[in-house]
Amino acid sequence: MRIVILTGAGISAESGLGTFRDKGGLWSQYDLEDVATPEGFARNPDLVQRFYNARRANCAAAVPNAAHHALARLEAALPGQVVIVTQNVDDLHVRAGSKAVIQMHGALMRALCADCGHRWPAPATMTTADPCPHCARPATRPDVVWFGEMPYQMEDIAADIERADLFAAIGTSGQVWPAAGFAEAAREAGARCLELNLEPSDVSRSFHEHQYGPATQIVPAWVDRVLARTRT
Ligand code: BJW
């Protein structure tokens, strides 16, 4: 059985990392045009660097929760059959022990040279003036995907979705594309589709089944059910 799991900010909420669109979420504190677009970065790089430096510190202090651990347990029990496609830029899936993880919106803990494309581990405090270790130019930015930029590994994701028997989306509002279209694509390719979220997402109609509740409760229970089915 091939399982593709799309995760969003909701899976990390109970680790203390804020979501974007919930009440009090990041987009109620910051204008996304200012901090999550290439144009915002060009206008005020210091503001954007401060925003991501603070989020990097929060991420470093956070620990994976029961939902991240359950997904790692699923992959360990079904080696080679599970891939996580995460929209999250935190590293909690990897720290929980998941191996097959695609970070389609990039990684908070990586730096990217906007000039030559070189990537390296992000310093705790990043500034645009930091020289690139490869080309030495001062064009350092967080290695995250902003609005208007192409998400990473789209071909790999499309291939995984095409082969999926089961597609689960966890903790994502379904408001950001192309990820919002993955359930429909998986369904058309023949996968059973399950939404695990606090509440119905904007694309809940794309799913065959729904489980609503906090990720730390509903994800471990779902993993137990999948593993029970595969053992019978
Ligand atoms: C819980 C919970 C708990 C809470 N337990 N659940 C019109 C149509 C189609 C596309 C577009 C369009 N107009 C513009 C576009 C394109 C644009 C887009 O989607 N815009 C929309 C706003 C409309 N997309 C792009 O520009 C993307 N690139 C692109 O399209 O390239 C061209 C292309 C063409 C063809 C193919 C492929 C590509 C790039 C998008 C980049 C998004 N970047 C961000 C920032 C990343 C860096 C950072 O983290 O700062 O990614 S924005 C932000 O939103 C972040 C997230 O990954 C992303 C998704 O958010 P997510 O994870 O869903 O979080 P929330 O807060 O929205 O939802 C949380 C959910 O959890 C809620 O439902 C809660 O209920 C739930 N929850 N607690 C379980 N305890």
XYZ file of N, CA and C and ligand atoms in Angstrom:
776
model
N 0.842 -1.199 0.000
C 0.000 0.000 0.000
C 0.881 1.255 0.000
N 0.537 2.202 -0.855
C 1.301 3.456 -0.883
C 0.471 4.575 -0.266
N 1.062 5.240 0.708
C 0.335 6.267 1.469
C 1.046 7.610 1.310
N 0.292 8.605 0.850
C 0.822 9.973 0.775
C 0.103 10.815 1.825
N 0.884 11.495 2.655
C 0.322 12.306 3.737
C 0.742 13.756 3.532
N -0.236 14.615 3.332
C 0.027 16.053 3.220
C -0.184 16.679 4.595
N 0.814 17.395 5.083
C 0.616 18.049 6.385
C 0.722 19.566 6.241
N 0.046 20.245 7.193
C 0.082 21.704 7.238
C 0.298 22.166 8.669
N 0.165 23.459 8.858
C 0.520 24.081 10.143
C -0.224 23.464 11.325
N -1.434 22.935 11.087
C -2.230 22.376 12.185
C -1.542 21.227 12.900
N -0.669 20.484 12.188
C -0.029 19.340 12.863
C 1.012 19.827 13.876
N 1.535 21.014 13.663
C 2.562 21.533 14.581
C 1.984 22.495 15.609
N 0.672 22.750 15.529
C 0.055 23.739 16.438
C 0.228 23.325 17.896
N 0.050 22.024 18.167
C 0.147 21.573 19.563
C 1.602 21.410 20.020
N 2.535 21.686 19.108
C 3.947 21.806 19.522
C 4.276 23.260 19.842
N 3.266 24.124 19.734
C 3.461 25.526 20.092
C 3.814 26.427 18.919
N 3.779 25.889 17.691
C 4.077 26.728 16.523
C 2.754 27.233 15.952
N 2.657 28.532 15.772
C 1.393 29.124 15.344
C 1.008 28.711 13.935
N -0.313 28.626 13.699
C -0.775 28.413 12.332
C -0.850 29.790 11.652
N -1.281 29.789 10.399
C -1.323 31.047 9.643
C -2.681 31.724 9.721
N -3.748 30.909 9.521
C -5.060 31.510 9.274
C -6.055 31.317 10.403
N -5.673 30.615 11.494
C -6.582 30.494 12.625
C -6.638 31.844 13.360
N -7.633 31.970 14.260
C -7.733 33.201 15.060
C -6.402 33.418 15.805
N -5.828 34.597 15.681
C -4.544 34.879 16.332
C -3.353 34.309 15.578
N -3.611 33.738 14.388
C -2.532 33.139 13.587
C -1.588 34.184 12.999
N -0.534 33.696 12.345
C 0.519 34.601 11.863
C -0.006 35.686 10.932
N -1.020 35.313 10.089
C -1.491 36.320 9.123
C -2.439 37.347 9.755
N -2.756 37.172 11.057
C -3.487 38.251 11.724
C -2.496 39.205 12.412
N -1.223 38.768 12.489
C -0.207 39.623 13.122
C 0.671 40.330 12.089
N 0.799 39.708 10.922
C 1.661 40.250 9.861
C 0.876 40.264 8.560
N 1.207 41.214 7.689
C 0.623 41.228 6.354
C 1.446 40.267 5.491
N 0.771 39.238 4.962
C 1.541 38.236 4.205
C 2.246 38.835 2.993
N 1.685 39.924 2.455
C 2.343 40.597 1.318
C 3.710 41.158 1.737
N 3.835 41.487 3.036
C 5.096 42.070 3.524
C 6.144 41.001 3.814
N 5.708 39.841 4.344
C 6.702 38.876 4.834
C 6.757 37.565 4.051
N 5.810 37.333 3.131
C 5.815 36.032 2.432
C 5.668 36.190 0.930
N 6.266 37.269 0.407
C 6.337 37.437 -1.054
C 7.738 37.951 -1.411
N 8.219 37.648 -2.625
C 9.521 38.190 -3.043
C 9.497 39.721 -3.077
N 8.316 40.289 -3.384
C 8.210 41.759 -3.452
C 8.361 42.373 -2.057
N 7.760 41.707 -1.048
C 7.891 42.183 0.326
C 9.353 42.129 0.767
N 10.041 41.056 0.400
C 11.459 40.903 0.760
C 12.305 41.996 0.101
N 11.983 42.305 -1.171
C 12.748 43.353 -1.870
C 12.515 44.712 -1.204
N 11.269 44.949 -0.738
C 10.926 46.239 -0.104
C 11.596 46.401 1.250
N 11.524 45.336 2.067
C 12.008 45.473 3.454
C 12.629 44.153 3.920
N 13.851 43.864 3.452
C 14.475 42.581 3.803
C 14.684 42.419 5.313
N 14.938 43.518 6.033
C 15.182 43.388 7.481
C 13.938 42.895 8.211
N 12.770 43.414 7.809
C 11.518 42.969 8.433
C 11.319 41.472 8.193
N 11.561 41.038 6.965
C 11.366 39.626 6.619
C 12.360 38.758 7.392
N 13.609 39.204 7.471
C 14.616 38.421 8.217
C 14.243 38.343 9.698
N 13.730 39.440 10.272
C 13.315 39.409 11.687
C 12.167 38.429 11.892
N 11.220 38.429 10.962
C 10.063 37.523 11.033
C 10.544 36.067 11.043
N 11.462 35.730 10.128
C 11.930 34.334 10.049
C 12.936 34.000 11.153
N 13.723 34.966 11.599
C 14.632 34.692 12.724
C 13.831 34.315 13.972
N 12.724 35.037 14.201
C 11.882 34.738 15.380
C 11.240 33.358 15.222
N 10.765 33.053 14.008
C 10.135 31.739 13.802
C 11.164 30.609 13.907
N 12.402 30.880 13.464
C 13.466 29.859 13.583
C 13.742 29.564 15.061
N 13.772 30.607 15.883
C 14.009 30.412 17.326
C 12.864 29.608 17.938
N 11.629 29.932 17.552
C 10.471 29.173 18.074
C 10.552 27.711 17.659
N 10.947 27.500 16.418
C 11.031 26.133 15.885
C 12.107 25.343 16.640
N 13.244 25.995 16.895
C 14.329 25.295 17.600
C 13.902 24.900 19.012
N 13.014 25.704 19.604
C 12.569 25.417 20.983
C 11.425 24.409 21.027
N 10.780 24.162 19.880
C 9.613 23.264 19.854
C 10.061 21.805 19.740
N 9.190 20.923 20.176
C 9.487 19.479 20.030
C 8.331 18.810 19.295
N 8.631 17.706 18.564
C 7.559 16.997 17.855
C 6.495 16.520 18.842
N 5.259 16.477 18.380
C 4.166 16.028 19.246
C 3.711 14.617 18.843
N 2.650 14.157 19.504
C 2.195 12.774 19.289
C 1.796 12.504 17.835
N 1.342 13.537 17.127
C 0.950 13.338 15.720
C 2.193 13.114 14.846
N 3.239 13.927 15.047
C 4.488 13.709 14.290
C 5.042 12.309 14.596
N 5.046 11.940 15.871
C 5.600 10.629 16.247
C 4.785 9.487 15.649
N 3.465 9.659 15.595
C 2.618 8.593 15.031
C 2.944 8.379 13.552
N 3.168 9.477 12.816
C 3.489 9.326 11.384
C 4.851 8.654 11.194
N 5.788 8.942 12.078
C 7.095 8.277 12.008
C 6.935 6.779 12.290
N 6.054 6.456 13.222
C 5.773 5.051 13.560
C 5.134 4.344 12.360
N 4.261 5.040 11.657
C 3.610 4.457 10.468
C 4.655 4.108 9.404
N 5.562 5.042 9.154
C 6.601 4.796 8.141
C 7.525 3.657 8.564
N 7.863 3.615 9.852
C 8.762 2.550 10.333
C 8.110 1.175 10.169
N 6.767 1.135 10.333
C 6.052 -0.149 10.215
C 5.816 -0.542 8.759
N 5.792 0.468 7.867
C 5.522 0.207 6.450
C 6.655 0.820 5.613
N 7.872 0.285 5.733
C 9.007 0.945 5.084
C 8.823 1.045 3.565
N 9.143 2.209 3.034
C 9.056 2.437 1.586
C 7.650 2.690 1.084
N 6.660 2.688 1.986
C 5.269 2.837 1.526
C 4.635 4.171 1.933
N 5.377 4.945 2.704
C 4.786 6.186 3.242
C 5.649 7.376 2.841
N 5.013 8.411 2.298
C 5.745 9.662 2.070
C 4.944 10.804 2.666
N 5.655 11.679 3.374
C 5.024 12.887 3.916
C 5.399 14.052 3.018
N 4.380 14.742 2.529
C 4.590 15.991 1.795
C 4.137 17.083 2.750
N 5.081 17.841 3.266
C 4.679 18.861 4.240
C 4.797 20.253 3.645
N 3.796 21.063 4.002
C 3.866 22.491 3.654
C 4.634 23.242 4.732
N 4.918 22.567 5.834
C 5.550 23.241 6.968
C 7.041 23.433 6.738
N 7.531 24.578 7.193
C 8.957 24.845 7.076
C 9.703 24.428 8.348
N 8.950 23.989 9.375
C 9.629 23.475 10.576
C 10.217 22.092 10.273
N 11.031 21.606 11.210
C 11.706 20.318 10.965
C 11.185 19.218 11.897
N 9.937 19.355 12.348
C 9.434 18.443 13.374
C 9.188 17.020 12.860
N 8.828 16.863 11.580
C 8.672 15.492 11.059
C 10.006 14.744 11.104
N 11.049 15.414 10.648
C 12.372 14.769 10.608
C 12.852 14.480 12.028
N 12.630 15.447 12.933
C 13.063 15.218 14.323
C 12.254 14.125 15.011
N 11.034 13.859 14.505
C 10.241 12.749 15.067
C 10.712 11.403 14.519
N 11.528 11.442 13.454
C 12.052 10.187 12.907
C 11.528 9.825 11.527
N 10.679 10.653 10.929
C 10.233 10.371 9.554
C 11.408 10.563 8.598
N 11.490 9.673 7.610
C 12.625 9.729 6.670
C 12.189 10.274 5.308
N 11.062 9.769 4.797
C 10.609 10.203 3.470
C 9.738 11.443 3.641
N 10.403 12.597 3.655
C 9.702 13.865 3.880
C 10.059 14.830 2.752
N 9.045 15.343 2.089
C 9.245 16.384 1.070
C 8.771 17.701 1.673
N 9.669 18.664 1.777
C 9.294 19.982 2.320
C 9.001 20.918 1.159
N 7.745 20.877 0.708
C 7.412 21.568 -0.546
C 7.496 23.094 -0.426
N 7.387 23.639 0.791
C 7.519 25.089 0.977
C 8.858 25.466 1.599
N 9.835 24.530 1.522
C 11.184 24.843 1.975
C 11.393 24.565 3.454
N 12.486 25.108 3.976
C 12.913 24.769 5.334
C 13.468 26.008 6.032
N 12.888 26.274 7.202
C 13.313 27.398 8.036
C 14.788 27.295 8.413
N 15.266 26.061 8.553
C 16.625 25.843 9.048
C 17.672 25.856 7.920
N 17.235 26.251 6.698
C 18.192 26.371 5.589
C 18.233 27.809 5.100
N 19.434 28.207 4.626
C 19.599 29.509 3.976
C 19.749 29.270 2.483
N 19.366 30.284 1.701
C 19.449 30.196 0.233
C 20.099 31.471 -0.275
N 21.057 31.323 -1.185
C 21.633 32.512 -1.826
C 20.717 32.905 -2.981
N 20.140 34.105 -2.893
C 19.209 34.568 -3.929
C 19.950 34.819 -5.232
N 21.291 34.853 -5.171
C 22.086 35.140 -6.360
C 22.494 33.872 -7.101
N 23.129 32.917 -6.389
C 23.656 31.725 -7.086
C 22.856 30.460 -6.780
N 21.913 30.514 -5.839
C 21.074 29.343 -5.550
C 21.696 28.353 -4.581
N 22.887 28.655 -4.058
C 23.518 27.756 -3.079
C 22.679 27.711 -1.793
N 22.661 26.513 -1.160
C 21.913 26.333 0.099
C 22.863 25.891 1.196
N 22.613 26.323 2.422
C 23.445 25.903 3.558
C 22.619 26.026 4.844
N 23.093 25.395 5.948
C 22.336 25.474 7.193
C 22.195 26.926 7.652
N 20.981 27.300 8.007
C 20.730 28.700 8.394
C 21.387 29.005 9.729
N 22.001 30.196 9.859
C 22.446 30.620 11.191
C 21.208 30.974 12.020
N 21.349 30.995 13.340
C 20.200 31.324 14.193
C 19.659 32.701 13.837
N 20.564 33.634 13.604
C 20.158 34.985 13.196
C 20.710 35.253 11.804
N 19.824 35.408 10.844
C 20.239 35.595 9.452
C 20.067 37.063 9.061
N 21.008 37.588 8.280
C 20.790 38.911 7.673
C 21.072 38.774 6.178
N 20.476 39.666 5.423
C 20.658 39.628 3.969
C 22.119 39.913 3.608
N 22.816 40.623 4.489
C 24.222 40.967 4.220
C 25.170 39.794 4.453
N 24.678 38.698 5.054
C 25.559 37.535 5.268
C 26.094 37.057 3.915
N 27.420 36.859 3.780
C 27.940 36.418 2.483
C 27.615 34.957 2.219
N 27.295 34.645 0.980
C 27.053 33.252 0.589
C 28.371 32.483 0.687
N 28.394 31.303 1.329
C 29.643 30.540 1.450
C 30.184 30.070 0.094
N 29.348 30.099 -0.948
C 29.785 29.630 -2.274
C 30.270 30.789 -3.152
N 29.427 31.836 -3.304
C 29.798 32.923 -4.232
C 30.214 34.208 -3.500
N 30.050 34.227 -2.185
C 30.458 35.359 -1.319
C 29.591 36.601 -1.478
N 28.558 36.519 -2.321
C 27.718 37.722 -2.476
C 26.743 37.841 -1.295
N 26.408 39.045 -0.902
C 25.496 39.242 0.238
C 24.036 39.196 -0.213
N 23.530 37.986 -0.458
C 22.152 37.848 -0.964
C 21.452 36.705 -0.236
N 21.682 36.652 1.080
C 21.163 35.528 1.873
C 19.688 35.720 2.211
N 18.900 34.664 1.977
C 17.471 34.692 2.329
C 17.082 33.352 2.946
N 15.965 33.299 3.664
C 15.489 31.998 4.138
C 15.121 31.123 2.938
N 15.377 29.824 3.051
C 15.064 28.898 1.947
C 13.618 28.425 2.087
N 12.705 29.389 1.936
C 11.272 29.075 2.025
C 10.603 29.552 0.735
N 9.435 28.972 0.458
C 8.731 29.291 -0.792
C 7.649 30.332 -0.504
N 7.817 31.494 -1.095
C 6.847 32.578 -0.901
C 5.792 32.550 -1.989
N 4.725 33.298 -1.788
C 3.668 33.384 -2.804
C 4.265 33.875 -4.128
N 3.866 33.202 -5.192
C 4.386 33.546 -6.515
C 5.618 32.740 -6.883
N 6.188 32.002 -5.923
C 7.346 31.153 -6.216
C 6.877 29.703 -6.392
N 7.664 28.936 -7.104
C 7.303 27.547 -7.394
C 7.652 26.646 -6.198
N 6.681 25.935 -5.651
C 7.018 24.980 -4.577
C 8.025 23.938 -5.063
N 8.712 23.334 -4.105
C 9.782 22.387 -4.424
C 9.236 20.986 -4.734
N 9.999 20.264 -5.529
C 9.786 18.832 -5.823
C 8.381 18.510 -6.333
N 7.833 19.407 -7.149
C 6.473 19.192 -7.659
C 6.369 17.913 -8.498
N 7.437 17.594 -9.241
C 7.365 16.367 -10.067
C 7.350 15.121 -9.195
N 8.165 15.124 -8.142
C 8.183 13.975 -7.215
C 6.810 13.819 -6.558
N 6.225 14.949 -6.160
C 4.920 14.907 -5.486
C 3.860 14.367 -6.441
N 3.879 14.834 -7.670
C 2.884 14.369 -8.653
C 3.014 12.861 -8.859
N 4.253 12.379 -8.918
C 4.468 10.935 -9.116
C 3.972 10.147 -7.906
N 4.230 10.655 -6.704
C 3.755 9.968 -5.490
C 2.224 9.945 -5.445
N 1.601 11.046 -5.798
C 0.131 11.108 -5.773
C -0.463 10.157 -6.810
N 0.145 10.101 -7.957
C -0.347 9.216 -9.036
C -0.358 7.757 -8.593
N 0.615 7.374 -7.742
C 0.739 5.974 -7.309
C 0.008 5.682 -5.997
N -0.567 6.727 -5.367
C -1.094 6.548 -3.999
C -2.344 5.676 -3.963
N -2.419 4.821 -2.943
C -3.660 4.092 -2.643
C -4.466 4.857 -1.597
N -3.741 5.558 -0.723
C -4.378 6.294 0.367
C -3.728 7.671 0.446
N -4.562 8.701 0.513
C -4.061 10.076 0.643
C -4.706 10.676 1.877
N -3.887 11.205 2.793
C -4.426 11.843 3.997
C -3.877 13.260 4.093
N -4.743 14.210 4.385
C -4.300 15.596 4.621
C -4.537 15.908 6.090
N -3.507 16.443 6.735
C -3.578 16.692 8.187
C -3.265 18.162 8.483
N -4.196 18.853 9.139
C -3.901 20.189 9.657
C -3.612 21.241 8.618
N -4.398 21.226 7.528
C -4.192 22.258 6.510
C -5.543 22.813 6.073
N -5.579 24.136 5.866
C -6.849 24.819 5.603
C -7.322 24.658 4.164
N -6.458 24.186 3.289
C -6.847 24.039 1.888
C -7.037 25.366 1.181
N -6.301 26.372 1.671
C -6.455 27.707 1.056
C -5.280 28.069 0.169
N -4.231 27.248 0.206
C -3.031 27.602 -0.564
C -2.762 26.542 -1.628
N -2.583 27.023 -2.836
C -2.337 26.159 -3.990
C -0.859 26.130 -4.307
N -0.353 25.066 -4.890
C -1.041 23.907 -5.439
C -1.425 22.826 -4.425
N -0.978 22.902 -3.146
C -1.258 21.811 -2.194
C -2.761 21.560 -2.052
N -3.566 22.641 -2.146
C -5.012 22.497 -1.971
C -5.623 21.578 -3.032
N -4.923 21.392 -4.137
C -5.457 20.542 -5.210
C -4.999 19.091 -5.137
N -4.151 18.761 -4.164
C -3.585 17.393 -4.136
C -4.656 16.335 -3.856
N -5.624 16.627 -2.984
C -6.636 15.609 -2.654
C -7.453 15.259 -3.897
N -7.829 16.296 -4.629
C -8.616 16.039 -5.845
C -7.794 15.215 -6.842
N -6.519 15.556 -6.973
C -5.648 14.808 -7.902
C -5.510 13.351 -7.447
N -5.351 13.153 -6.143
C -5.200 11.788 -5.618
C -6.485 10.997 -5.824
N -7.609 11.660 -5.603
C -8.910 11.002 -5.773
C -9.087 10.580 -7.233
N -8.747 11.490 -8.153
C -8.875 11.162 -9.580
C -7.951 10.018 -9.968
N -6.809 9.921 -9.261
C -5.852 8.839 -9.564
C -6.254 7.530 -8.876
N -7.338 7.547 -8.102
C -7.852 6.294 -7.523
C -7.564 6.094 -6.052
N -6.979 7.087 -5.393
C -6.664 6.922 -3.958
C -7.899 7.189 -3.102
N -7.967 6.513 -1.969
C -8.946 6.818 -0.927
C -8.424 8.069 -0.211
N -9.284 9.065 0.004
C -8.801 10.345 0.542
C -9.449 10.658 1.892
N -8.612 11.012 2.851
C -9.060 11.248 4.219
C -8.553 12.599 4.712
N -9.475 13.395 5.259
C -9.081 14.670 5.852
C -9.055 14.541 7.378
N -7.926 14.917 7.993
C -7.785 14.933 9.458
C -7.479 16.373 9.839
N -8.424 17.032 10.475
C -8.260 18.460 10.742
C -9.133 18.844 11.928
N -8.886 20.053 12.423
C -9.718 20.540 13.522
C -11.140 20.803 13.045
N -11.264 21.194 11.775
C -12.567 21.583 11.221
C -12.519 21.339 9.714
N -13.658 21.352 9.033
C -13.614 21.147 7.586
C -12.752 22.209 6.899
N -11.902 21.765 5.980
C -11.065 22.715 5.238
C -11.861 23.273 4.064
N -11.245 24.181 3.341
C -11.911 24.752 2.162
C -12.122 23.722 1.062
N -11.372 22.618 1.129
C -11.491 21.605 0.054
C -11.997 20.271 0.631
N -12.758 20.348 1.710
C -13.179 19.091 2.378
C -13.998 18.194 1.456
N -14.655 18.794 0.444
C -15.462 17.961 -0.465
C -14.616 17.040 -1.338
N -13.306 17.302 -1.405
C -12.435 16.427 -2.208
C -12.181 15.085 -1.528
N -12.537 14.973 -0.238
C -12.165 13.779 0.538
C -13.348 12.820 0.681
N -13.026 11.523 0.716
C -14.061 10.519 0.963
C -14.467 10.482 2.432
N -13.469 10.677 3.317
C -13.714 10.541 4.767
C -13.115 11.728 5.507
N -13.672 11.976 6.691
C -13.204 13.113 7.503
C -13.130 12.702 8.965
N -12.084 13.163 9.639
C -11.991 13.002 11.101
C -11.640 14.375 11.638
N -12.465 14.922 12.544
C -12.192 16.255 13.053
C -11.838 16.219 14.529
N -10.752 16.918 14.886
C -10.289 16.971 16.264
C -8.834 17.400 16.274
N -8.248 17.525 17.463
C -6.828 17.914 17.548
C -5.932 16.811 16.978
N -4.916 17.227 16.228
C -4.031 16.262 15.555
C -3.421 15.261 16.530
N -3.081 15.711 17.747
C -2.417 14.789 18.689
C -3.335 13.649 19.114
N -4.644 13.836 18.919
C -5.575 12.753 19.259
C -5.961 11.935 18.032
N -6.327 12.628 16.949
C -6.899 11.893 15.807
C -5.828 11.224 14.943
N -4.619 11.759 14.916
C -3.597 11.153 14.045
C -3.084 9.817 14.631
N -2.701 9.762 15.920
C -2.284 8.448 16.461
C -3.387 7.398 16.335
N -4.650 7.800 16.531
C -5.761 6.840 16.416
C -5.892 6.341 14.975
N -5.736 7.257 14.016
C -5.796 6.858 12.601
C -4.645 5.906 12.246
N -3.450 6.227 12.710
C -2.290 5.357 12.430
C -2.539 3.956 13.003
N -3.081 3.894 14.217
C -3.402 2.585 14.807
C -4.367 1.810 13.904
N -5.365 2.510 13.367
C -6.352 1.828 12.509
C -5.714 1.328 11.214
N -4.857 2.161 10.613
C -4.190 1.747 9.362
C -3.325 0.515 9.631
N -2.565 0.561 10.724
C -1.665 -0.563 11.007
C -2.456 -1.827 11.356
N -3.581 -1.673 12.038
C -4.414 -2.846 12.357
C -4.926 -3.477 11.058
N -5.326 -2.609 10.095
C -5.843 -3.137 8.813
C -4.757 -3.858 8.029
N -3.536 -3.307 8.045
C -2.473 -3.915 7.243
C -1.990 -5.230 7.863
N -2.293 -5.448 9.156
C -1.827 -6.680 9.815
C -2.845 -7.803 9.701
N -4.072 -7.473 9.201
C -5.086 -8.532 9.119
C -5.072 -9.158 7.724
C -5.471 21.880 13.450
C -5.027 22.188 14.693
C -4.790 21.047 15.508
C -5.297 24.087 13.777
N -5.014 19.814 14.986
N -5.721 20.734 12.907
C -5.921 31.118 -7.270
C -6.045 29.785 -7.565
C -4.954 28.948 -7.497
C -3.725 29.404 -7.081
C -3.598 30.733 -6.778
C -4.672 31.581 -6.895
N -4.246 32.815 -6.557
C -2.936 32.750 -6.223
C -2.532 31.479 -6.345
C -1.216 30.946 -6.055
C -0.822 31.038 -4.598
C -2.009 30.764 -3.667
O -2.345 29.652 -3.344
N -2.638 31.817 -3.178
C -3.816 31.670 -2.311
C -3.707 32.638 -1.159
C -5.054 31.825 -3.147
N 0.173 29.995 -4.435
C 1.444 30.223 -4.698
O 1.865 31.308 -5.044
C 2.359 29.025 -4.617
N 3.128 28.927 -5.813
C 2.537 28.682 -6.989
O 1.317 28.561 -7.124
O 3.440 28.566 -8.021
C 2.917 28.384 -9.349
C 2.547 26.964 -9.662
C 1.848 26.722 -10.820
C 1.484 25.427 -11.146
C 1.856 24.368 -10.342
C 2.577 24.612 -9.229
C 2.900 25.902 -8.884
C 3.339 29.174 -3.463
C 2.661 29.136 -2.145
C 3.667 29.421 -1.039
C 3.005 29.433 0.319
N 3.943 29.923 1.247
C 3.580 29.905 2.677
C 4.751 30.545 3.457
C 5.934 29.553 3.488
C 7.024 29.979 4.392
C 6.532 30.225 5.800
O 6.140 29.287 6.501
O 6.538 31.389 6.191
O 3.334 28.568 3.132
S 2.039 30.749 3.044
C 1.532 29.641 4.306
O 0.318 28.939 3.902
C 2.642 28.576 4.403
C 1.841 27.327 4.577
O 2.620 26.207 4.222
C 0.658 27.551 3.682
C -0.527 26.673 3.980
O -1.059 26.944 5.255
P -1.624 25.757 6.135
O -0.532 24.854 6.499
O -2.809 25.162 5.486
O -2.030 26.548 7.491
P -3.375 27.319 7.834
O -3.070 28.213 8.988
O -3.965 27.952 6.648
O -4.369 26.167 8.296
C -4.150 25.415 9.462
C -5.247 24.363 9.581
O -4.941 23.526 10.692
C -6.636 24.937 9.812
O -7.575 24.315 8.936
C -6.949 24.584 11.264
O -8.316 24.288 11.492
C -6.097 23.363 11.464
N -5.655 23.173 12.843
N -4.912 23.498 14.902
C -5.474 19.699 13.711
N -4.342 21.140 16.770
